């Protein structure tokens, strides 16, 4: 569904660029059609950049303090903005239009498979770069497309259960590792509450608003309301989810987040007590799953878990 919506939005953007280019030639006196197209494209890019800039401004205004070691200079702040803009443009204008994952050429014998769960208003196409890394490492993986896009998070739980069953059956594994971005981390926790930990070795959340985000207060859908913050406190659904979890449950979770997340505000909402919390800086929300530093950390976390769960080799007697 998201891919279809994005294709229509892309068509509308193309038509808008052509319309502005036509207006530039006919009414603004731009002599060159090529120059008119460049002007129209630049205007569209400026609109997209303004949307990203607004999210950064709002998330910083409502955000949590940035620790001294993660403070950014002007050049770093520019890289942060451009990296998030590039990730947003690539994901929405290409990756999610053709939501395909890479197949591993060779599967490591004892590696646990990985299930990828995307975030709010996304699909599996968000994971293209991580999927390529997993394929190169020989790690079997798959993604789930959560639909309908505005549904209650609890409605996504059966879809995750079905995806885990299919992935484990395909790979012959009795357990999987879950990697989830943004809302997907809440979906994974809701799945864990309902189905238990028997078939999951680790849940790695990336940029997940575990305690809600103020920006969700103006978003559409039942899932957005569940991710919201009311009077500075998590929604009732988030509070109930947290109350249902035990220390053993939290110990299964790794939370990777950025102190400069432009969607999760306050950014400290991504810190989950009792979980393994790994902080980064200078990375925006969409860019988290394509940033080289985060990708290296993700692969390390997955590899470590595979090494820990791999059965010991039988003793050899001469």
Coordinates of C-alpha atoms in Angstrom, one line a residue:
X1 CA 0.0 0.0 0.0
X2 CA 2.8 2.5 0.9
X3 CA 4.5 1.8 -2.4
X4 CA 1.4 2.6 -4.3
X5 CA 0.8 5.8 -2.4
X6 CA 4.4 6.9 -2.9
X7 CA 4.2 6.2 -6.6
X8 CA 1.1 8.5 -6.8
X9 CA 3.0 11.1 -4.8
X10 CA 6.0 10.8 -7.1
X11 CA 3.7 11.2 -10.1
X12 CA 2.2 14.4 -8.5
X13 CA 5.7 15.7 -7.9
X14 CA 6.7 15.1 -11.5
X15 CA 3.6 16.8 -12.7
X16 CA 4.2 19.7 -10.4
X17 CA 7.8 20.1 -11.7
X18 CA 6.6 20.1 -15.3
X19 CA 3.8 22.6 -14.4
X20 CA 6.3 25.0 -12.7
X21 CA 8.7 24.6 -15.6
X22 CA 5.9 25.4 -18.1
X23 CA 5.0 28.4 -16.1
X24 CA 8.6 29.5 -15.9
X25 CA 8.9 29.4 -19.7
X26 CA 5.5 31.0 -20.5
X27 CA 5.1 33.5 -17.8
X28 CA 8.4 34.1 -16.1
X29 CA 10.4 34.6 -19.3
X30 CA 12.9 31.7 -18.8
X31 CA 14.2 31.1 -22.3
X32 CA 15.7 27.6 -21.8
X33 CA 13.3 24.7 -21.1
X34 CA 16.2 22.8 -19.5
X35 CA 16.8 25.8 -17.2
X36 CA 13.1 25.9 -16.4
X37 CA 13.2 22.2 -15.4
X38 CA 16.2 22.8 -13.2
X39 CA 14.5 25.7 -11.5
X40 CA 11.3 23.7 -10.9
X41 CA 13.3 20.8 -9.5
X42 CA 15.2 23.1 -7.2
X43 CA 12.0 24.5 -5.9
X44 CA 10.7 21.0 -5.2
X45 CA 13.9 20.1 -3.4
X46 CA 13.7 23.3 -1.4
X47 CA 10.2 22.3 -0.2
X48 CA 11.4 18.8 0.9
X49 CA 14.4 20.5 2.6
X50 CA 12.1 22.8 4.5
X51 CA 10.0 19.9 5.8
X52 CA 13.1 18.2 7.1
X53 CA 14.3 21.5 8.6
X54 CA 11.0 22.1 10.3
X55 CA 11.2 18.6 11.9
X56 CA 14.7 19.3 13.2
X57 CA 13.6 22.7 14.6
X58 CA 10.6 21.2 16.3
X59 CA 12.4 18.2 17.7
X60 CA 15.2 20.4 19.1
X61 CA 12.7 22.9 20.6
X62 CA 10.9 20.0 22.4
X63 CA 14.0 17.8 22.8
X64 CA 16.1 16.6 25.6
X65 CA 19.5 18.1 26.4
X66 CA 22.4 16.9 24.3
X67 CA 25.3 15.5 26.3
X68 CA 28.5 17.5 26.0
X69 CA 30.3 14.7 24.1
X70 CA 27.6 14.7 21.4
X71 CA 27.5 18.5 20.8
X72 CA 27.9 19.4 17.2
X73 CA 29.8 22.2 15.5
X74 CA 28.5 24.1 12.4
X75 CA 30.0 21.6 9.9
X76 CA 28.7 18.6 11.8
X77 CA 25.2 20.1 12.0
X78 CA 25.3 20.7 8.3
X79 CA 26.3 17.1 7.7
X80 CA 23.5 16.0 10.0
X81 CA 20.9 17.9 8.0
X82 CA 22.2 16.9 4.6
X83 CA 22.5 13.3 5.7
X84 CA 18.9 13.2 6.9
X85 CA 17.7 15.0 3.7
X86 CA 19.5 12.6 1.5
X87 CA 18.2 9.5 3.4
X88 CA 14.7 10.9 3.3
X89 CA 14.8 11.6 -0.4
X90 CA 16.4 8.2 -1.2
X91 CA 14.0 6.2 1.0
X92 CA 10.8 7.9 -0.1
X93 CA 11.7 8.4 -3.8
X94 CA 13.4 5.1 -4.5
X95 CA 13.8 2.5 -1.7
X96 CA 10.2 2.2 -0.7
X97 CA 8.9 2.5 -4.2
X98 CA 10.4 -0.9 -5.0
X99 CA 10.4 -2.7 -1.6
X100 CA 12.8 -5.6 -2.2
X101 CA 15.4 -7.2 0.1
X102 CA 18.7 -8.9 -0.9
X103 CA 19.0 -12.6 -0.7
X104 CA 22.1 -14.0 1.0
X105 CA 24.2 -16.0 -1.5
X106 CA 25.5 -18.4 1.1
X107 CA 23.9 -18.9 4.5
X108 CA 26.1 -19.4 7.5
X109 CA 25.2 -22.7 9.1
X110 CA 24.4 -21.6 12.6
X111 CA 23.4 -18.0 12.1
X112 CA 20.1 -16.9 13.5
X113 CA 17.8 -15.3 10.9
X114 CA 16.8 -11.7 11.2
X115 CA 13.3 -10.2 10.9
X116 CA 13.2 -6.5 9.9
X117 CA 10.2 -4.4 11.1
X118 CA 9.9 -0.9 9.6
X119 CA 8.4 2.1 11.2
X120 CA 5.5 4.5 10.8
X121 CA 4.2 4.9 7.2
X122 CA 7.1 2.8 5.7
X123 CA 7.6 -0.6 4.2
X124 CA 10.4 -3.1 3.9
X125 CA 12.1 -1.0 1.3
X126 CA 13.4 1.1 4.2
X127 CA 15.9 -1.7 5.0
X128 CA 17.6 -1.9 1.6
X129 CA 21.1 -0.9 2.8
X130 CA 21.0 -3.1 5.9
X131 CA 19.6 -5.9 3.8
X132 CA 22.6 -5.7 1.5
X133 CA 25.0 -5.9 4.5
X134 CA 23.2 -8.9 5.9
X135 CA 23.3 -10.6 2.5
X136 CA 27.0 -10.1 2.3
X137 CA 27.4 -11.5 5.7
X138 CA 25.4 -14.6 4.7
X139 CA 22.7 -13.9 7.2
X140 CA 19.2 -15.0 6.2
X141 CA 16.6 -12.3 6.7
X142 CA 13.2 -11.0 5.7
X143 CA 10.9 -8.1 6.3
X144 CA 7.3 -7.5 7.2
X145 CA 5.1 -4.8 5.7
X146 CA 2.7 -3.6 8.4
X147 CA -0.8 -2.8 7.1
X148 CA -3.1 -0.9 7.2
X149 CA -0.7 2.0 7.8
X150 CA -2.8 3.8 10.4
X151 CA -3.9 0.7 12.4
X152 CA -3.6 0.1 16.1
X153 CA -0.2 -1.3 16.9
X154 CA -1.8 -4.4 18.4
X155 CA -3.2 -5.2 14.9
X156 CA 0.4 -5.6 13.6
X157 CA 1.3 -8.3 16.2
X158 CA -0.3 -11.2 14.2
X159 CA 1.6 -10.0 11.1
X160 CA 4.9 -10.2 13.0
X161 CA 4.0 -13.6 14.4
X162 CA 3.2 -14.9 10.9
X163 CA 6.5 -13.5 9.6
X164 CA 8.6 -15.0 12.3
X165 CA 6.9 -18.4 11.8
X166 CA 7.6 -18.3 8.1
X167 CA 11.2 -17.1 8.5
X168 CA 12.0 -19.8 11.1
X169 CA 10.4 -22.5 9.0
X170 CA 12.3 -21.4 5.9
X171 CA 15.7 -21.3 7.7
X172 CA 15.1 -24.3 10.0
X173 CA 15.9 -22.1 13.0
X174 CA 13.9 -22.2 16.3
X175 CA 14.6 -18.5 17.0
X176 CA 15.2 -15.2 15.2
X177 CA 16.7 -11.8 15.9
X178 CA 14.3 -8.8 15.4
X179 CA 15.7 -5.5 14.1
X180 CA 13.0 -2.7 14.2
X181 CA 13.0 0.9 13.4
X182 CA 11.0 3.6 15.1
X183 CA 7.4 2.4 15.6
X184 CA 8.6 -1.1 14.6
X185 CA 10.3 -1.3 18.0
X186 CA 7.0 -0.8 19.7
X187 CA 5.4 -3.4 17.5
X188 CA 8.2 -5.9 18.5
X189 CA 7.6 -5.2 22.2
X190 CA 3.9 -5.7 21.8
X191 CA 4.6 -9.0 20.0
X192 CA 6.9 -10.0 22.8
X193 CA 4.2 -9.3 25.4
X194 CA 1.7 -11.4 23.6
X195 CA 3.9 -14.3 22.4
X196 CA 6.8 -14.5 24.8
X197 CA 10.5 -14.9 24.3
X198 CA 10.7 -18.5 23.2
X199 CA 11.4 -17.7 19.5
X200 CA 13.5 -14.5 19.8
X201 CA 17.1 -14.2 20.7
X202 CA 17.3 -10.5 20.7
X203 CA 15.3 -7.4 19.8
X204 CA 17.3 -4.4 18.5
X205 CA 15.3 -1.2 18.2
X206 CA 16.6 1.8 16.2
X207 CA 15.2 5.3 17.0
X208 CA 12.2 3.9 18.7
X209 CA 10.1 6.3 20.9
X210 CA 9.8 3.9 23.8
X211 CA 8.2 6.7 25.9
X212 CA 6.5 8.4 23.0
X213 CA 7.2 11.4 20.9
X214 CA 5.6 14.8 20.8
X215 CA 5.7 14.9 17.0
X216 CA 3.2 11.9 17.0
X217 CA 0.6 14.2 18.6
X218 CA -0.2 15.8 15.2
X219 CA 0.2 12.6 13.1
X220 CA -2.7 10.5 11.7
X221 CA -3.7 7.0 12.8
X222 CA -4.4 5.0 15.9
X223 CA -0.7 4.0 16.0
X224 CA 0.3 7.7 16.1
X225 CA -1.9 8.3 19.1
X226 CA -0.3 5.3 20.8
X227 CA 3.2 6.8 20.2
X228 CA 2.2 10.3 21.4
X229 CA 3.1 12.1 24.6
X230 CA 0.3 13.8 26.6
X231 CA 1.3 16.6 29.0
X232 CA 4.9 15.4 28.9
X233 CA 4.0 11.7 29.7
X234 CA 3.8 8.6 27.5
X235 CA 0.4 7.6 26.2
X236 CA -1.7 5.2 28.2
X237 CA -0.9 2.4 25.8
X238 CA 2.8 2.9 26.2
X239 CA 2.5 3.0 30.0
X240 CA 0.6 -0.3 29.9
X241 CA 3.2 -1.8 27.7
X242 CA 6.0 -0.8 30.0
X243 CA 4.1 -2.0 33.1
X244 CA 3.8 -5.5 31.5
X245 CA 7.5 -6.0 31.0
X246 CA 9.8 -7.8 33.4
X247 CA 13.6 -7.2 33.9
X248 CA 14.1 -10.4 31.9
X249 CA 12.1 -9.0 29.0
X250 CA 14.0 -5.7 29.0
X251 CA 17.3 -7.6 29.0
X252 CA 16.5 -9.0 25.6
X253 CA 16.3 -5.5 24.1
X254 CA 19.1 -3.3 22.6
X255 CA 18.0 0.3 21.9
X256 CA 20.1 2.2 19.4
X257 CA 19.3 5.9 19.2
X258 CA 20.6 9.3 18.2
X259 CA 20.7 12.4 20.4
X260 CA 19.9 14.4 17.2
X261 CA 16.8 12.4 16.2
X262 CA 14.5 14.8 14.4
X263 CA 11.3 12.7 14.9
X264 CA 11.7 11.3 18.4
X265 CA 11.3 14.2 20.8
X266 CA 12.4 14.2 23.5
X267 CA 15.3 12.1 22.2
X268 CA 15.7 10.5 25.6
X269 CA 12.4 8.7 24.9
X270 CA 14.5 6.1 23.0
X271 CA 16.3 5.1 26.2
X272 CA 14.7 2.0 27.7
X273 CA 15.5 1.2 31.3
X274 CA 16.8 -2.3 31.7
X275 CA 17.8 -2.6 28.1
X276 CA 21.2 -2.2 26.4
X277 CA 21.1 1.4 25.3
X278 CA 23.6 2.6 22.7
X279 CA 23.7 6.3 21.9
X280 CA 24.9 8.0 18.7
X281 CA 25.1 11.6 17.6
X282 CA 24.9 13.5 14.4
X283 CA 22.4 11.1 12.8
X284 CA 18.8 11.9 11.9
X285 CA 15.8 9.6 12.3
X286 CA 15.5 8.2 8.8
X287 CA 19.2 8.1 8.3
X288 CA 19.7 5.8 11.3
X289 CA 19.4 2.5 9.3
X290 CA 21.7 3.7 6.5
X291 CA 24.4 5.4 8.5
X292 CA 27.7 3.5 8.3
X293 CA 28.3 3.7 12.0
X294 CA 24.9 2.3 12.9
X295 CA 25.2 -0.4 10.3
X296 CA 28.5 -1.5 11.8
X297 CA 27.0 -1.6 15.2
X298 CA 23.9 -3.5 14.0
X299 CA 26.1 -6.2 12.4
X300 CA 28.2 -6.4 15.5
X301 CA 25.1 -6.9 17.7
X302 CA 23.7 -9.5 15.3
X303 CA 27.1 -11.3 15.0
X304 CA 27.6 -11.3 18.8
X305 CA 24.2 -12.8 19.4
X306 CA 24.9 -15.4 16.7
X307 CA 28.2 -16.3 18.4
X308 CA 26.6 -16.6 21.8
X309 CA 23.8 -18.8 20.6
X310 CA 25.9 -21.0 18.3
X311 CA 26.3 -24.5 19.8
X312 CA 29.7 -25.4 20.9
X313 CA 31.7 -27.7 18.7
X314 CA 31.8 -31.3 19.9
X315 CA 35.1 -32.4 21.6
X316 CA 37.7 -33.9 19.3
X317 CA 39.7 -36.9 20.5
X318 CA 42.9 -37.9 18.7

